N, CA, C and O atoms as a Tinker XYZ file with bonds, in Angstrom:
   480  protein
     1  N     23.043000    5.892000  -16.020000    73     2
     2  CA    23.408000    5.833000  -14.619000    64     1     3
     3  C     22.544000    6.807000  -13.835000    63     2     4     5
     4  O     21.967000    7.706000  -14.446000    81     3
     5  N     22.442000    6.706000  -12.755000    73     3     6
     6  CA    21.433000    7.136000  -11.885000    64     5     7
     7  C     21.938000    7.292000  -10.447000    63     6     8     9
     8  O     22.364000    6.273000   -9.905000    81     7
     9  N     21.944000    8.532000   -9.709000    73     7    10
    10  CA    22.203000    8.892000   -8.947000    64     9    11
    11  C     21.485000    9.003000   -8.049000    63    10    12    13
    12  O     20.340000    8.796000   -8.451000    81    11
    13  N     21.521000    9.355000   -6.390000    73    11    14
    14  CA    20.165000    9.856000   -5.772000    64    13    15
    15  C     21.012000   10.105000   -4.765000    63    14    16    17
    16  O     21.965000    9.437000   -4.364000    81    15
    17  N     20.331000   11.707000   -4.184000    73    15    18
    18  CA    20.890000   11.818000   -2.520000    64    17    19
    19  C     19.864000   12.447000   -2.189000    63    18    20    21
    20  O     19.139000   13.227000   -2.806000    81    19
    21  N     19.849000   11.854000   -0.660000    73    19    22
    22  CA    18.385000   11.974000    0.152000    64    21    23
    23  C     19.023000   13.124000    0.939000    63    22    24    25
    24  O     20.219000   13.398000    1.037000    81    23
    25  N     17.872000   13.786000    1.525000    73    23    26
    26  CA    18.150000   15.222000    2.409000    64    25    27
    27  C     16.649000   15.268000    3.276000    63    26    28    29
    28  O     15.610000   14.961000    2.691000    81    27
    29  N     16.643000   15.652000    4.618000    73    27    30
    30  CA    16.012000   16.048000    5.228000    64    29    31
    31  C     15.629000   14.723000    6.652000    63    30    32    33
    32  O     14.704000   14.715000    7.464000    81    31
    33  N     16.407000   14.061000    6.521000    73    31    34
    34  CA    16.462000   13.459000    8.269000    64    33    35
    35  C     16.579000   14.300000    9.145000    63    34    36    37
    36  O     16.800000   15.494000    8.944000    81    35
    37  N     16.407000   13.623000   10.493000    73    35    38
    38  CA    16.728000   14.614000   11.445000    64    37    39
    39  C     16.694000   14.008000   12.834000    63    38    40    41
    40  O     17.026000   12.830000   12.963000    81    39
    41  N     16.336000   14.687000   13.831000    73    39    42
    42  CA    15.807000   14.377000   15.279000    64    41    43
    43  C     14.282000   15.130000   15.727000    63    42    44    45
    44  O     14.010000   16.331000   15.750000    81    43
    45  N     13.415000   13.934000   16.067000    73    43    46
    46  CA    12.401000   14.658000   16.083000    64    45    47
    47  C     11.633000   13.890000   17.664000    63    46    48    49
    48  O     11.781000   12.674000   17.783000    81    47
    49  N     11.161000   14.353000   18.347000    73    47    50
    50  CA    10.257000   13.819000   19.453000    64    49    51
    51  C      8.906000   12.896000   18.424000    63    50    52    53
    52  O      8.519000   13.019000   17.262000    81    51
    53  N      8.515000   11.977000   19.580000    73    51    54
    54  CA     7.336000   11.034000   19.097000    64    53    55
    55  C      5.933000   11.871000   18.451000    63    54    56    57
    56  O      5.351000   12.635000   19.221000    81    55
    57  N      5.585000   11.764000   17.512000    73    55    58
    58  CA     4.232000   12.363000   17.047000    64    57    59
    59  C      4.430000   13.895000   16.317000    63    58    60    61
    60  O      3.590000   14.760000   16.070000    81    59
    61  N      6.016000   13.854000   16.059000    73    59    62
    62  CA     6.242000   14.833000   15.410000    64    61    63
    63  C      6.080000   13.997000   13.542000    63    62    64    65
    64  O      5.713000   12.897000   13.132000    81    63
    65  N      6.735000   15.632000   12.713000    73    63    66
    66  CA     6.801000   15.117000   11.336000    64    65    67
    67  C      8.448000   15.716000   10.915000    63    66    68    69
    68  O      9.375000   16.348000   11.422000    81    67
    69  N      7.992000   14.889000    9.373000    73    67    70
    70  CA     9.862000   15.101000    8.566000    64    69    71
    71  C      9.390000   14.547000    7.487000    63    70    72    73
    72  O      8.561000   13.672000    7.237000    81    71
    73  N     10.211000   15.356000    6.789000    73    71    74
    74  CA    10.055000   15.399000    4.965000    64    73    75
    75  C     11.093000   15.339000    4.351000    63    74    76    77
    76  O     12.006000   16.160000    4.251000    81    75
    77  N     10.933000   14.151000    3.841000    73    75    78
    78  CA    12.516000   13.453000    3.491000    64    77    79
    79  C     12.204000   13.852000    1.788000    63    78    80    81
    80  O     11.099000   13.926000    1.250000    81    79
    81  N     13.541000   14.072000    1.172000    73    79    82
    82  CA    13.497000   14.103000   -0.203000    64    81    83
    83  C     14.748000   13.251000   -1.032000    63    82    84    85
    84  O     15.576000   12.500000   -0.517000    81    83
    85  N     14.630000   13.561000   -2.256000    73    83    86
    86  CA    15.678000   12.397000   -2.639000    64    85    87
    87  C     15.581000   13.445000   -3.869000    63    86    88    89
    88  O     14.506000   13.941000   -4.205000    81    87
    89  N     16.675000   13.700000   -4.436000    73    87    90
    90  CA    17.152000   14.810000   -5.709000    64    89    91
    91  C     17.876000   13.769000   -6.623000    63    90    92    93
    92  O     18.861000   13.203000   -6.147000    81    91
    93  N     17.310000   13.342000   -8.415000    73    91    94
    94  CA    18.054000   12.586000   -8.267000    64    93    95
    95  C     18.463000   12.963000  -10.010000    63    94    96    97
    96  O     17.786000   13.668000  -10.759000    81    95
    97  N     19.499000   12.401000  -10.275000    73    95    98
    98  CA    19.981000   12.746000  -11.375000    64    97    99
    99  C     19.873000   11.315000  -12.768000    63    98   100   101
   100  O     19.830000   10.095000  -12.612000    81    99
   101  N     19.865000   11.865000  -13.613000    73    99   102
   102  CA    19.413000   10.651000  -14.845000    64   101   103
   103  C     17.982000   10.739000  -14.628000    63   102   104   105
   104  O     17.187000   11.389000  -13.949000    81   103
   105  N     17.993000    9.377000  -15.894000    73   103   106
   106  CA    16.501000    9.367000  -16.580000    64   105   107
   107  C     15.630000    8.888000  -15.194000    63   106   108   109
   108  O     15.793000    7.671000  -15.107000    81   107
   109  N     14.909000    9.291000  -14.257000    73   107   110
   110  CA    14.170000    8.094000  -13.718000    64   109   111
   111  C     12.785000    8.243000  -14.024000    63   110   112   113
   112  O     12.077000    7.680000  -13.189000    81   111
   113  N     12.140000    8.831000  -14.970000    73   111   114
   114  CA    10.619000    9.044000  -15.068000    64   113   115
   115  C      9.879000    7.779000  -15.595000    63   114   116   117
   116  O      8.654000    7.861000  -15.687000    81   115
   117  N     10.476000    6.648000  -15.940000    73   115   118
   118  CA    10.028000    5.350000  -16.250000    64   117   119
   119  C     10.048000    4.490000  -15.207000    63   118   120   121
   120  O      9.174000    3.653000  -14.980000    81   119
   121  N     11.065000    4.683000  -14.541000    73   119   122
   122  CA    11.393000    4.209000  -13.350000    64   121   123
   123  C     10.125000    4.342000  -12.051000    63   122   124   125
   124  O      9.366000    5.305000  -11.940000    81   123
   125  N     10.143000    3.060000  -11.105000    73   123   126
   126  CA     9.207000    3.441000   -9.907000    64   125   127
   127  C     10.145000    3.879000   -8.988000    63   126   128   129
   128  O     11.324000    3.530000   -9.058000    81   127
   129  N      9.675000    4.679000   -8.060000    73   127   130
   130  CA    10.761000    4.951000   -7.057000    64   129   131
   131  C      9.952000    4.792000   -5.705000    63   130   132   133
   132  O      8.734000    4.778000   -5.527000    81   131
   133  N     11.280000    4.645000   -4.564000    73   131   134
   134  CA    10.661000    4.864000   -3.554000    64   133   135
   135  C     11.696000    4.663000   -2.185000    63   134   136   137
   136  O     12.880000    4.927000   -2.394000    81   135
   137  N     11.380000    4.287000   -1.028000    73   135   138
   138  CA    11.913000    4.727000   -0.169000    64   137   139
   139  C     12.203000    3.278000    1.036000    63   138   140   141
   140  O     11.344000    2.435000    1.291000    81   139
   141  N     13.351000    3.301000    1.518000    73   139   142
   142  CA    13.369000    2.183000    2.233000    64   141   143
   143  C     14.304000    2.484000    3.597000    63   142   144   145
   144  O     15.038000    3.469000    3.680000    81   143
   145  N     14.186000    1.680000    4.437000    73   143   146
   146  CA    14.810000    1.957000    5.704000    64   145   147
   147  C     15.550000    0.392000    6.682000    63   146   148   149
   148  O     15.260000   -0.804000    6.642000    81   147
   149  N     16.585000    1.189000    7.485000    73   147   150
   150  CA    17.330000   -0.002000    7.820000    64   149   151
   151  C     17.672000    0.375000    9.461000    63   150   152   153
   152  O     18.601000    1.113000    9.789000    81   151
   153  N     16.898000   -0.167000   10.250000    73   151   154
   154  CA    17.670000    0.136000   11.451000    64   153   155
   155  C     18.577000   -0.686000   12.362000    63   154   156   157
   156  O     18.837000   -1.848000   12.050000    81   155
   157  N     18.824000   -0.413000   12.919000    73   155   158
   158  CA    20.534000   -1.009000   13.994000    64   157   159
   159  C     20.027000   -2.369000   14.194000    63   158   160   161
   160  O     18.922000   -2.462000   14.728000    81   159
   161  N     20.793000   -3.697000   13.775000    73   159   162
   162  CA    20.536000   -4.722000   14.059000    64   161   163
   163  C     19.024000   -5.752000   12.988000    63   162   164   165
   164  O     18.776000   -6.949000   12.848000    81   163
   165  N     18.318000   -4.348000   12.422000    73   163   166
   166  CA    17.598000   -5.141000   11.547000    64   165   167
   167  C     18.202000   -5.039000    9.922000    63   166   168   169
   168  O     19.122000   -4.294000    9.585000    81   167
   169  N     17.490000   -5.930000    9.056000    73   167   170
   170  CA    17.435000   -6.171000    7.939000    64   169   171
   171  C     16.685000   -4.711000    6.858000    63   170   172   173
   172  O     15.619000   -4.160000    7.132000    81   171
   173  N     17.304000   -4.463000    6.023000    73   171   174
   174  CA    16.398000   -3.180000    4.858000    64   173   175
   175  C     15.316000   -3.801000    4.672000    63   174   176   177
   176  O     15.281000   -4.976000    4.307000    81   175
   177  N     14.392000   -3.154000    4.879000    73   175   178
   178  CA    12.789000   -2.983000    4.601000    64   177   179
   179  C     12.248000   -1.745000    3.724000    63   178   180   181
   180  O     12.848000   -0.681000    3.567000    81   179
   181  N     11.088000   -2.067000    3.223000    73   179   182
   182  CA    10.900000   -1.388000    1.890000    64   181   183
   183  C      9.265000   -0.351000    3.205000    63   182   184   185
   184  O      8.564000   -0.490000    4.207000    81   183
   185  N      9.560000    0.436000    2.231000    73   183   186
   186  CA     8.949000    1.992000    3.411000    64   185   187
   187  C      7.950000    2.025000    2.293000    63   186   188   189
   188  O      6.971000    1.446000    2.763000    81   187
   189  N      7.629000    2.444000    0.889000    73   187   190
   190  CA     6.777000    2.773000    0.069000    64   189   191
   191  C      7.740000    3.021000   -0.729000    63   190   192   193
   192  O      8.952000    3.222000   -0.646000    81   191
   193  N      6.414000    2.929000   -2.066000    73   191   194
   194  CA     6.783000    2.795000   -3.399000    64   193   195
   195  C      6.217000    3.378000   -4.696000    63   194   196   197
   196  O      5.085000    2.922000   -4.858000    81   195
   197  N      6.487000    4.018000   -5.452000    73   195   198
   198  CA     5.454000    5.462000   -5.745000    64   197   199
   199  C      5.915000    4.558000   -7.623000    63   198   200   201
   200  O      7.011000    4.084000   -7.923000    81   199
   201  N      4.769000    4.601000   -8.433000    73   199   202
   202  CA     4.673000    4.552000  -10.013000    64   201   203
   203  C      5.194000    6.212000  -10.690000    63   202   204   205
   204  O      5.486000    7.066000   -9.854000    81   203
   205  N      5.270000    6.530000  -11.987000    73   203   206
   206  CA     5.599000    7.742000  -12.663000    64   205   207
   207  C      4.225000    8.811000  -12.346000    63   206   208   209
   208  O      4.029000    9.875000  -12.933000    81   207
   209  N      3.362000    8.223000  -11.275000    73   207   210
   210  CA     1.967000    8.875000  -11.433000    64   209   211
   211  C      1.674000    9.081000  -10.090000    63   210   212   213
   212  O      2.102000    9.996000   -9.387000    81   211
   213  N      0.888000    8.143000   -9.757000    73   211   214
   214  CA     0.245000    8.562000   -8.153000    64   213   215
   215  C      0.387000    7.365000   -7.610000    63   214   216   217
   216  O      0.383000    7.446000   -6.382000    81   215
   217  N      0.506000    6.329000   -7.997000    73   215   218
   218  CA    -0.050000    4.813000   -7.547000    64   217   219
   219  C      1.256000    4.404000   -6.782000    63   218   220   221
   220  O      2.402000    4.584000   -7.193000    81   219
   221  N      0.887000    3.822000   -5.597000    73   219   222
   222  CA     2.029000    4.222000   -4.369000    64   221   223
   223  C      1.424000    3.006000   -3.873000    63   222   224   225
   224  O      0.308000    2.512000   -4.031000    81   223
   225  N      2.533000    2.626000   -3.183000    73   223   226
   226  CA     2.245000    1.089000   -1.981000    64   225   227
   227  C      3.302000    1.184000   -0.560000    63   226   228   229
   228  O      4.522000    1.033000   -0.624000    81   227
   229  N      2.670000    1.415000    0.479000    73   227   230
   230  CA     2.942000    1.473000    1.304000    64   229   231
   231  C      3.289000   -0.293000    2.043000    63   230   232   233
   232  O      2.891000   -1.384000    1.633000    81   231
   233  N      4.101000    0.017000    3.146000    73   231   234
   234  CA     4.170000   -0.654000    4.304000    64   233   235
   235  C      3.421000   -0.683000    5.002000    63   234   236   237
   236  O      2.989000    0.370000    5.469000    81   235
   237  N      2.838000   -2.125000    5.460000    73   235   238
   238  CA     1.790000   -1.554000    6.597000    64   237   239
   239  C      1.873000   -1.135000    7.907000    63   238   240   241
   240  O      0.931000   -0.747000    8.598000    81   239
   241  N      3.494000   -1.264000    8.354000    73   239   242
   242  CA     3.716000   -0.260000    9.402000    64   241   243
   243  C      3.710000    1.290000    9.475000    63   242   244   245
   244  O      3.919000    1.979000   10.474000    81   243
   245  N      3.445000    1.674000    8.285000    73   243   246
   246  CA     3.686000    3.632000    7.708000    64   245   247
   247  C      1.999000    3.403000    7.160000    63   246   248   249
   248  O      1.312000    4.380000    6.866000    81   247
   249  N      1.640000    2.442000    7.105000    73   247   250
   250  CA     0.406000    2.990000    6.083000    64   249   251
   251  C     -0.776000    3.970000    7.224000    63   250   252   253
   252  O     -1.231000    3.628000    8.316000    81   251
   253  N     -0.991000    5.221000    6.456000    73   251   254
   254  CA    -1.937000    6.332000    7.131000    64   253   255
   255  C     -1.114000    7.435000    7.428000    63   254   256   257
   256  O     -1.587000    8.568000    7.518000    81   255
   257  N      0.303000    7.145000    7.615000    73   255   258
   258  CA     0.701000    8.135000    8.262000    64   257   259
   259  C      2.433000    8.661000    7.441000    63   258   260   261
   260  O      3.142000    9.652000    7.613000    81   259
   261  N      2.523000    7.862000    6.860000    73   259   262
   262  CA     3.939000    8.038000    5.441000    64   261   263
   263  C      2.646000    8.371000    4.435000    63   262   264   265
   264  O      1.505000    7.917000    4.340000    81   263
   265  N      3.641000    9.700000    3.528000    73   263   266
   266  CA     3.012000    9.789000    2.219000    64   265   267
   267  C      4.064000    9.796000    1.313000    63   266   268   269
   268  O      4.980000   10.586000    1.544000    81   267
   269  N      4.141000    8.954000    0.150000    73   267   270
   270  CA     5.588000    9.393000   -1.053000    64   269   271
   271  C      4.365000   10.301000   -1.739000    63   270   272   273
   272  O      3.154000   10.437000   -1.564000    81   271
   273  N      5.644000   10.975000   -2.840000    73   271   274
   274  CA     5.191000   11.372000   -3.848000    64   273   275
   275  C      6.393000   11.927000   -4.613000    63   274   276   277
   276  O      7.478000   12.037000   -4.043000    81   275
   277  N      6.222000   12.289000   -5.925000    73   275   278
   278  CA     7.611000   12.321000   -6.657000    64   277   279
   279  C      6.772000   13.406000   -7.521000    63   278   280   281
   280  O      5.547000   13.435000   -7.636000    81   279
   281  N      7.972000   14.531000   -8.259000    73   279   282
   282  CA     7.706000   15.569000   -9.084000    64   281   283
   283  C      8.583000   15.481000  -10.041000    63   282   284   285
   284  O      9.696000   16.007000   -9.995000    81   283
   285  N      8.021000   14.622000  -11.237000    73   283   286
   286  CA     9.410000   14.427000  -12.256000    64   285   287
   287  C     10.111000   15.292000  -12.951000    63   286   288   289
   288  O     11.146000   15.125000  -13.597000    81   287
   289  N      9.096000   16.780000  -12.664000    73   287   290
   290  CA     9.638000   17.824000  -13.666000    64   289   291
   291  C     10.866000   18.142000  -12.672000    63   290   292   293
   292  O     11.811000   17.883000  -13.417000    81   291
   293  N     11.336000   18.476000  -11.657000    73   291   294
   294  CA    12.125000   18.296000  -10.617000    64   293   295
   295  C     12.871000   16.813000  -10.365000    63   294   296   297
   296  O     13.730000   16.603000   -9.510000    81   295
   297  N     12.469000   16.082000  -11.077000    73   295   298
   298  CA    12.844000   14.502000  -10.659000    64   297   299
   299  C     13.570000   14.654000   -9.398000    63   298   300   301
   300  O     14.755000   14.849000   -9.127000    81   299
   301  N     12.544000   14.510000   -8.735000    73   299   302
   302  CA    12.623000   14.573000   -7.193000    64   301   303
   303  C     11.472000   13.452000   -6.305000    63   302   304   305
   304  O     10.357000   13.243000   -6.782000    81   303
   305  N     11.878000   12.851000   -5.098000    73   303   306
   306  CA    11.140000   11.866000   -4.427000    64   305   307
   307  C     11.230000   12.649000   -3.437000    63   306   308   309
   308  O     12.107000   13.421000   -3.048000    81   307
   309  N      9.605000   12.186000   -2.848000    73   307   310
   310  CA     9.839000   13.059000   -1.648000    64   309   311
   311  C      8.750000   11.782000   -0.819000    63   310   312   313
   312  O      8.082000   10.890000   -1.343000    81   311
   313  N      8.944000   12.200000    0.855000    73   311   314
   314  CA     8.388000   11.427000    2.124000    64   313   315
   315  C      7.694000   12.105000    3.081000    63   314   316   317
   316  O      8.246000   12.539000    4.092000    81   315
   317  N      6.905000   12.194000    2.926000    73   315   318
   318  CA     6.105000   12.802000    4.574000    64   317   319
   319  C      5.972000   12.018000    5.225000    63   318   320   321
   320  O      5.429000   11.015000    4.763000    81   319
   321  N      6.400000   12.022000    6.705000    73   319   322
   322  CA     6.060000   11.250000    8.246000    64   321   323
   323  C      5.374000   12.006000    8.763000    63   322   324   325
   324  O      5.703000   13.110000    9.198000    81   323
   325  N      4.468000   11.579000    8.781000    73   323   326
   326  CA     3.828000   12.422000   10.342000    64   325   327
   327  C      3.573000   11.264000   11.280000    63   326   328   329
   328  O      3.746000   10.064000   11.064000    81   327
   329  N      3.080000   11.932000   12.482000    73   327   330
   330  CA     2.776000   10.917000   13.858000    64   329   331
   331  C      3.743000    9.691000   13.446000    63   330   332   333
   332  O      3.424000    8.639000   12.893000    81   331
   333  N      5.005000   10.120000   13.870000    73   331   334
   334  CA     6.418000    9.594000   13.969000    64   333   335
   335  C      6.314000    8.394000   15.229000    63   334   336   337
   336  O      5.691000    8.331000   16.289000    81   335
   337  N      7.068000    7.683000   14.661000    73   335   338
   338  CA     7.044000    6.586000   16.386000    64   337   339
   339  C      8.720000    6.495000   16.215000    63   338   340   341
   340  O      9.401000    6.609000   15.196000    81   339
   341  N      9.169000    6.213000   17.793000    73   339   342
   342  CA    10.609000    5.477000   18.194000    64   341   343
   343  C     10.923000    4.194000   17.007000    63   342   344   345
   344  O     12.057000    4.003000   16.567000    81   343
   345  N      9.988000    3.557000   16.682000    73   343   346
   346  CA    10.268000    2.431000   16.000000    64   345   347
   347  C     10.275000    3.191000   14.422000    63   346   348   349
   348  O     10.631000    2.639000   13.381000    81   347
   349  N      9.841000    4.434000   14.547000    73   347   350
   350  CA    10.635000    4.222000   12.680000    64   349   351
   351  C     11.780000    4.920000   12.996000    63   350   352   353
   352  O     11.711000    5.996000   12.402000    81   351
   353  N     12.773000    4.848000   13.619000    73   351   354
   354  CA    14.073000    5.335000   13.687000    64   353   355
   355  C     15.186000    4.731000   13.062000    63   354   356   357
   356  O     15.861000    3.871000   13.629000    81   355
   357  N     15.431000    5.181000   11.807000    73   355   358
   358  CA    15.775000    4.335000   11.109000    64   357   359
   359  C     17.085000    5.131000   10.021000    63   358   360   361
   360  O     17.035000    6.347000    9.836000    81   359
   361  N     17.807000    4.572000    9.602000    73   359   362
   362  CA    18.462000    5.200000    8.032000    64   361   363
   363  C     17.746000    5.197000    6.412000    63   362   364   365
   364  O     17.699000    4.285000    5.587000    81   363
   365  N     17.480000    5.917000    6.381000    73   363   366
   366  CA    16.349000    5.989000    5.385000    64   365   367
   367  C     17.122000    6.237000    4.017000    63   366   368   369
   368  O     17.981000    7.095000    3.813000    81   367
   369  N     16.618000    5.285000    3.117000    73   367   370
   370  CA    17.240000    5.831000    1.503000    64   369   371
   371  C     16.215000    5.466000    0.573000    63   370   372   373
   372  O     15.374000    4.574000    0.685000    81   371
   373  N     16.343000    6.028000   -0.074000    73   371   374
   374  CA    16.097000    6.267000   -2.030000    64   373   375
   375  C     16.321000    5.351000   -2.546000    63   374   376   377
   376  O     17.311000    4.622000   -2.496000    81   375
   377  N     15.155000    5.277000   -3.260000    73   375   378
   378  CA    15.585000    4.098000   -4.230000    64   377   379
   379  C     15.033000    4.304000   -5.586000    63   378   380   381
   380  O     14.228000    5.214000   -5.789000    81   379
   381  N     15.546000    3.258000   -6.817000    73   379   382
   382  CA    14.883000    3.370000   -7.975000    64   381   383
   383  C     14.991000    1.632000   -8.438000    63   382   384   385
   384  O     15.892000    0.797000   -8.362000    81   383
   385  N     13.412000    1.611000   -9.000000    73   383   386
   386  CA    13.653000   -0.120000   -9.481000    64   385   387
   387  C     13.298000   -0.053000  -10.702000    63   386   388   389
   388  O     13.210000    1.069000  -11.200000    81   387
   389  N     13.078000   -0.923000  -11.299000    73   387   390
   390  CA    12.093000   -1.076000  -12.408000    64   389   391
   391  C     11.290000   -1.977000  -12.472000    63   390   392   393
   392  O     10.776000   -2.426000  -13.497000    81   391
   393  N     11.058000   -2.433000  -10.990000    73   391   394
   394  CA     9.607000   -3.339000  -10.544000    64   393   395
   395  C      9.212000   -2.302000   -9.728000    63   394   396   397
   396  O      9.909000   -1.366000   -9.335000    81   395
   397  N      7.639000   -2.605000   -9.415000    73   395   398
   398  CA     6.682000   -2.066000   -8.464000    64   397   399
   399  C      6.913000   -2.788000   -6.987000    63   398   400   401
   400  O      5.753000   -3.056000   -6.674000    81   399
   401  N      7.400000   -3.056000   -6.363000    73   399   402
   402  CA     7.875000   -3.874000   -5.134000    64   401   403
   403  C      8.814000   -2.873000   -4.133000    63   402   404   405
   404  O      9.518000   -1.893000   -4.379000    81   403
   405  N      8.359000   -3.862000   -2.437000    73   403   406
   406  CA     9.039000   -3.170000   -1.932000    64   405   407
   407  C      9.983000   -3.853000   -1.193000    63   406   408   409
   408  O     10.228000   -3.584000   -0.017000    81   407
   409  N     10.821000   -5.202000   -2.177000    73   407   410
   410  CA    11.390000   -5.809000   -2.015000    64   409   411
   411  C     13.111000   -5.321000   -2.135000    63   410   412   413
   412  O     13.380000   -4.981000   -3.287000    81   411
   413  N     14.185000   -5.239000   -1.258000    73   411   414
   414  CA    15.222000   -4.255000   -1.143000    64   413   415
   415  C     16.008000   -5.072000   -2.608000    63   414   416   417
   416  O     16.795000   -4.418000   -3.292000    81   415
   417  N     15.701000   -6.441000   -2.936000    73   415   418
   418  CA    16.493000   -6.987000   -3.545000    64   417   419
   419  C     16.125000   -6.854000   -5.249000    63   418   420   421
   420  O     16.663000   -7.504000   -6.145000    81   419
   421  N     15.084000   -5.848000   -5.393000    73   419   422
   422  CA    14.783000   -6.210000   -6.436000    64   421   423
   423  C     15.216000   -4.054000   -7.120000    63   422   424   425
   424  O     15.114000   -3.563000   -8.244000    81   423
   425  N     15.619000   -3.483000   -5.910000    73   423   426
   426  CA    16.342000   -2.163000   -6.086000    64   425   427
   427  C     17.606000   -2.110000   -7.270000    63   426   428   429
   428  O     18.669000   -2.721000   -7.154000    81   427
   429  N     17.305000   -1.411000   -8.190000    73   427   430
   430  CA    18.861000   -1.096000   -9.159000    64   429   431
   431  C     19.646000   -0.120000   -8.960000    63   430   432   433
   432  O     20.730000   -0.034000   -9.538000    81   431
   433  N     18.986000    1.200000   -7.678000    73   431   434
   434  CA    20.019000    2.162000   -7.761000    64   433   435
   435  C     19.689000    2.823000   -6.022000    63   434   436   437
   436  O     18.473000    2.970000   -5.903000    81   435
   437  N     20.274000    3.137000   -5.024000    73   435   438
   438  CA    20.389000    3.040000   -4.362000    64   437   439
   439  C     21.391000    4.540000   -3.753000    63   438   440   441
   440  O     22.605000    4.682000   -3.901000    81   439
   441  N     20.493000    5.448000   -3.109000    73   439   442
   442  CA    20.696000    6.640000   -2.168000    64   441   443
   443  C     22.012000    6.260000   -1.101000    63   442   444   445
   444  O     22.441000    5.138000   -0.832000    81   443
   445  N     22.568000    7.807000   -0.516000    73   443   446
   446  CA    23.656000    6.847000    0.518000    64   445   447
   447  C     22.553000    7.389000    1.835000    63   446   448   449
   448  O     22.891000    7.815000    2.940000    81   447
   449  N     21.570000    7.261000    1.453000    73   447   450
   450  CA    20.808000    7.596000    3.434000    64   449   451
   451  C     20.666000    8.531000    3.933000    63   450   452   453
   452  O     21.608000    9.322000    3.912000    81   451
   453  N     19.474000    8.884000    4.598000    73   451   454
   454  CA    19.813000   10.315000    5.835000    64   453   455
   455  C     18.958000    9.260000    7.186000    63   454   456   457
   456  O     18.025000    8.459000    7.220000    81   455
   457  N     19.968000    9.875000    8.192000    73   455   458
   458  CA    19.167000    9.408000    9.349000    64   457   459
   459  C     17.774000   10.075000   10.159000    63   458   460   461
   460  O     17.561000   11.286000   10.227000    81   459
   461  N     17.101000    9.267000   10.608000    73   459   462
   462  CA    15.710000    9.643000   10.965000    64   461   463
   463  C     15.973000    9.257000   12.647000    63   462   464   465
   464  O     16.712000    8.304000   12.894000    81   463
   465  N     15.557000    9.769000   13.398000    73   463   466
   466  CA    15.744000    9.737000   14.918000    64   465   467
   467  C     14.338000   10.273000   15.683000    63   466   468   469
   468  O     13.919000   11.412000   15.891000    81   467
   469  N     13.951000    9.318000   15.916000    73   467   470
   470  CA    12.449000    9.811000   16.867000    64   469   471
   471  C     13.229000    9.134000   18.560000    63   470   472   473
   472  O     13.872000    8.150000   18.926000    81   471
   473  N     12.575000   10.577000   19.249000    73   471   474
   474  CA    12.655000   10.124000   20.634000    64   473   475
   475  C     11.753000    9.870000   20.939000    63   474   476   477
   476  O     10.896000   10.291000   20.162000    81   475
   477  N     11.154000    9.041000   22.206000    73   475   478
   478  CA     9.920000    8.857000   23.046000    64   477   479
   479  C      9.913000    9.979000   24.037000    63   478   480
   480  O      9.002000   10.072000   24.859000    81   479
């Protein structure tokens, strides 16, 4: 079983940054992990997606400006935003699959969220 709680949402003005993390408990070092988001009225969308190594797949709405990366000795996920927009304002969670995808349906374990809030 596999746990995850995300920490570090917040409120931030446009073109700011935030460093989201995810602390997670059990085995996940086989596991890909990564990060997904859901805002008011839309559908979960997959944010990026990080391998046991470096090999990561972004969204192409975050791509340049989201970075994952994960420290398994910590088995920890982590998110950099920078140059934030209104449109990623979102509930952001953790995830763990055991596909490379950043498909929400193909997720086996599932964060309860931190909220992300960009103003214009």
């Amino acid at each position: 079983q596999v746990q995850l709680v995300e920490s570090g949402g917040g409120s931030v003005q446009a073109g700011g940054s935030l460093r989201l993390s995810c602390a997670a408990s059990g085995y996940t070092n086989s596991y890909y992990m990564g990060w997904f988001r859901e805002a008011p009225g839309k559908q979960r969308e997959g944010v990026a997606t990080i391998n046991s190594y470096t090999t990561a797949l972004y969204a192409a709405s975050v791509q340049g400006r989201f970075t994952i990366s994960r420290d398994n000795a910590k088995n920890t996920l982590y998110l950099q935003m920078n140059s934030l927009k209104p449109e990623d304002t979102a509930m952001y969670y953790c995830a763990v699959s055991r596909i490379f995808s950043l498909r929400p349906s193909d997720v086996n374990y599932w964060g309860q969220g931190t909220q992300v809030t960009v103003s214009s």
